[in-house]
Amino acid sequence: MMKNLQLKKRLPKDVFSVVRKIGTLAEESGFFAYIVGGFVRDLLLGVKNLDLDIVIERDALDVARLLRKKIDFQLKTHKRFGTATIILPSGFKMDIATSRREHYAYPAALPAVCPSSIRDDLFRRDFTINALAIKLNQGNFGQLLDLFDGCRDLKKGLVRVLHDKSFIDDPTRILRAVRFEQRYDFTIEEHTKKLIDGARRAGMLKQLSRFRIGDELILILKEEDPLRCLLRLNKLCGLDFIHPSIKLGRGISAGFKRAKKYISLSDEALDGWLVYFMLLTCPLDAKQIRGLCRDFSLTKSCQQRLEYFKKNASGALKELKGKAALSNHRIYEVLQPFSCEGVLGLTALTESRTTEKRIRLFLKKLTRIKTALQGKDLERIGLEPGPKYRQILKKVLYEKLDGKLKNKREELKYAKWLSAS
Ligand code: CTP
């Protein structure tokens, strides 16, 4: 008896209805449709994942257009890749692609693709656990298609490639293998580990474009426990291919652990991966960091946050660690220009209790203090609008941070005094 995966229970109602309709359309028009990849893996593991990839043995764009005649959704086509994204009125997205074979013109190249069977499409994938599919055709709806023993490896907890050239074709899979292994507490299967070693000795990671290395590194840093992944990656093939100055010493490991704690406690919306990236790139100088940002195509905003951290972290830590009393406004002045990620990066770098306490004071209390006074109040007391407004409001805020102004009346009185002096 074929295993049936009870999609109805696992998918939101509107998504299930679309998936059902794809199955009906497939049956009526004489082609096969499947859900593939990470979603299937995570469904079997009982892990939440709503990243739906649909593969059909027919032109994906044609099918998506046909489907749109029956259901209301927004369609985004990516003609170059022959794929499309279906965006439901609820905002839910799913990708739809034609099943294909891949051909790598040279090792580590981006592959050329051509339409092919579902078997070829699954065989081109990275690991057996990611080469599982769910049939959507009416009659077989919800049944598992397991052509390469992915289920067995899921049960055994093994990350196993589908063929021996896998890491030569695509060395990013070395990083992916480590990521899945550490995420699910699996083991990289012995032969697969030997293939990783072979690819390392053949210098495959160095042949990868810097941009692809950056993308994979960021995915690692977005994992629940990036340190585990990096330690494992370091053991399997070193980290030189990221940058020769990056080392995983004891200091950085302790920093990562502290960062993990602070990121999980933070209620700010932040790029947690960037905190780890800041720690990892501590040994690099400003020019090297700029180079890495360019290589990895990081956004301007990420680059600015990284550069500010590089330039100012050690000075800030020195001052915050000092024994001398530090006024609230000075703590604010030191920390406020850092990004949220930068402030967490500082906390992760320090072992000083005083520094930690001061940063906590900044995050929990000082950032919440605002002046009651506003620009329009200054206008009301007859002050000419201009850059002076900002200076006055800043000074008022600093006095307030130090507890010297209790209410708006006192703020106004102080502002008047400042404008007169
Ligand atoms: N894939 C692959 N080789 C790669 C990247 C992706 O074979 N270098 C295939 C795998 O079958 C994978 C699917 O494409 O399952 C989707 O890729 P991606 O979204 O990157 O991976 P997920 O498996 O969904 O992993 P995650 O949970 O981290 O999103």
PDB file of C-alpha atoms and ligand atoms in Angstrom, residues 37-39 41-42 49 51 53 124-127 130-131 170 172-173 176 179-180 183-184 212 216 219 223, ligand 1:
ATOM      1  CA  GLY A  37      12.169  18.900  -2.404  1.00  0.00           C
ATOM      2  CA  GLY A  38      12.411  20.396   1.072  1.00  0.00           C
ATOM      3  CA  PHE A  39       8.660  20.514   1.713  1.00  0.00           C
ATOM      4  CA  ARG A  41      11.412  16.097   3.476  1.00  0.00           C
ATOM      5  CA  ASP A  42      10.094  18.311   6.252  1.00  0.00           C
ATOM      6  CA  ASN A  49       7.793  24.149   6.112  1.00  0.00           C
ATOM      7  CA  ASP A  51       7.977  26.385   0.904  1.00  0.00           C
ATOM      8  CA  ASP A  53       7.859  23.591  -5.035  1.00  0.00           C
ATOM      9  CA  ARG A 124      19.776  15.931 -10.462  1.00  0.00           C
ATOM     10  CA  ARG A 125      19.176  16.962  -6.859  1.00  0.00           C
ATOM     11  CA  ASP A 126      21.645  17.179  -4.001  1.00  0.00           C
ATOM     12  CA  PHE A 127      20.696  14.487  -1.489  1.00  0.00           C
ATOM     13  CA  ASN A 130      15.717  16.123  -0.881  1.00  0.00           C
ATOM     14  CA  ALA A 131      14.803  13.890  -3.828  1.00  0.00           C
ATOM     15  CA  ASP A 170      27.998  21.791  -7.476  1.00  0.00           C
ATOM     16  CA  THR A 172      27.876  24.495  -2.721  1.00  0.00           C
ATOM     17  CA  ARG A 173      26.383  21.129  -1.814  1.00  0.00           C
ATOM     18  CA  ARG A 176      24.332  22.288   2.171  1.00  0.00           C
ATOM     19  CA  ARG A 179      23.647  22.547   7.000  1.00  0.00           C
ATOM     20  CA  PHE A 180      21.152  19.678   6.760  1.00  0.00           C
ATOM     21  CA  ARG A 183      19.970  21.177  11.403  1.00  0.00           C
ATOM     22  CA  TYR A 184      18.390  17.751  11.779  1.00  0.00           C
ATOM     23  CA  ARG A 212      27.581  31.650  -4.375  1.00  0.00           C
ATOM     24  CA  GLU A 216      25.509  29.646   1.209  1.00  0.00           C
ATOM     25  CA  LEU A 219      22.137  30.433   4.819  1.00  0.00           C
ATOM     26  CA  GLU A 223      20.408  28.362  10.865  1.00  0.00           C
TER      27      GLU A 223
HETATM   28  N1  CTP B   1      18.679  21.663  -4.702  1.00  0.00           N
HETATM   29  C1  CTP B   1      19.756  20.913  -5.152  1.00  0.00           C
HETATM   30  N2  CTP B   1      21.015  21.432  -5.166  1.00  0.00           N
HETATM   31  C2  CTP B   1      21.233  22.711  -4.755  1.00  0.00           C
HETATM   32  C3  CTP B   1      20.156  23.488  -4.300  1.00  0.00           C
HETATM   33  C4  CTP B   1      18.892  22.938  -4.271  1.00  0.00           C
HETATM   34  O1  CTP B   1      19.551  19.767  -5.522  1.00  0.00           O
HETATM   35  N3  CTP B   1      22.460  23.218  -4.777  1.00  0.00           N
HETATM   36  C5  CTP B   1      17.321  21.083  -4.715  1.00  0.00           C
HETATM   37  C6  CTP B   1      16.999  20.178  -3.513  1.00  0.00           C
HETATM   38  O2  CTP B   1      16.157  19.147  -3.963  1.00  0.00           O
HETATM   39  C7  CTP B   1      16.218  21.096  -2.595  1.00  0.00           C
HETATM   40  C8  CTP B   1      15.441  21.947  -3.598  1.00  0.00           C
HETATM   41  O3  CTP B   1      16.322  22.086  -4.722  1.00  0.00           O
HETATM   42  O4  CTP B   1      15.379  20.384  -1.748  1.00  0.00           O
HETATM   43  C9  CTP B   1      15.034  23.307  -3.094  1.00  0.00           C
HETATM   44  O5  CTP B   1      16.185  24.061  -2.743  1.00  0.00           O
HETATM   45  P1  CTP B   1      16.235  24.998  -1.465  1.00  0.00           P
HETATM   46  O6  CTP B   1      14.978  25.764  -1.381  1.00  0.00           O
HETATM   47  O7  CTP B   1      17.524  25.715  -1.459  1.00  0.00           O
HETATM   48  O8  CTP B   1      16.373  23.914  -0.330  1.00  0.00           O
HETATM   49  P2  CTP B   1      15.402  23.256   0.698  1.00  0.00           P
HETATM   50  O9  CTP B   1      15.600  21.784   0.575  1.00  0.00           O
HETATM   51  O10 CTP B   1      14.013  23.752   0.570  1.00  0.00           O
HETATM   52  O11 CTP B   1      16.092  23.701   2.040  1.00  0.00           O
HETATM   53  P3  CTP B   1      15.704  24.783   3.134  1.00  0.00           P
HETATM   54  O12 CTP B   1      14.850  24.026   4.097  1.00  0.00           O
HETATM   55  O13 CTP B   1      17.005  25.186   3.731  1.00  0.00           O
HETATM   56  O14 CTP B   1      15.004  25.907   2.428  1.00  0.00           O
END
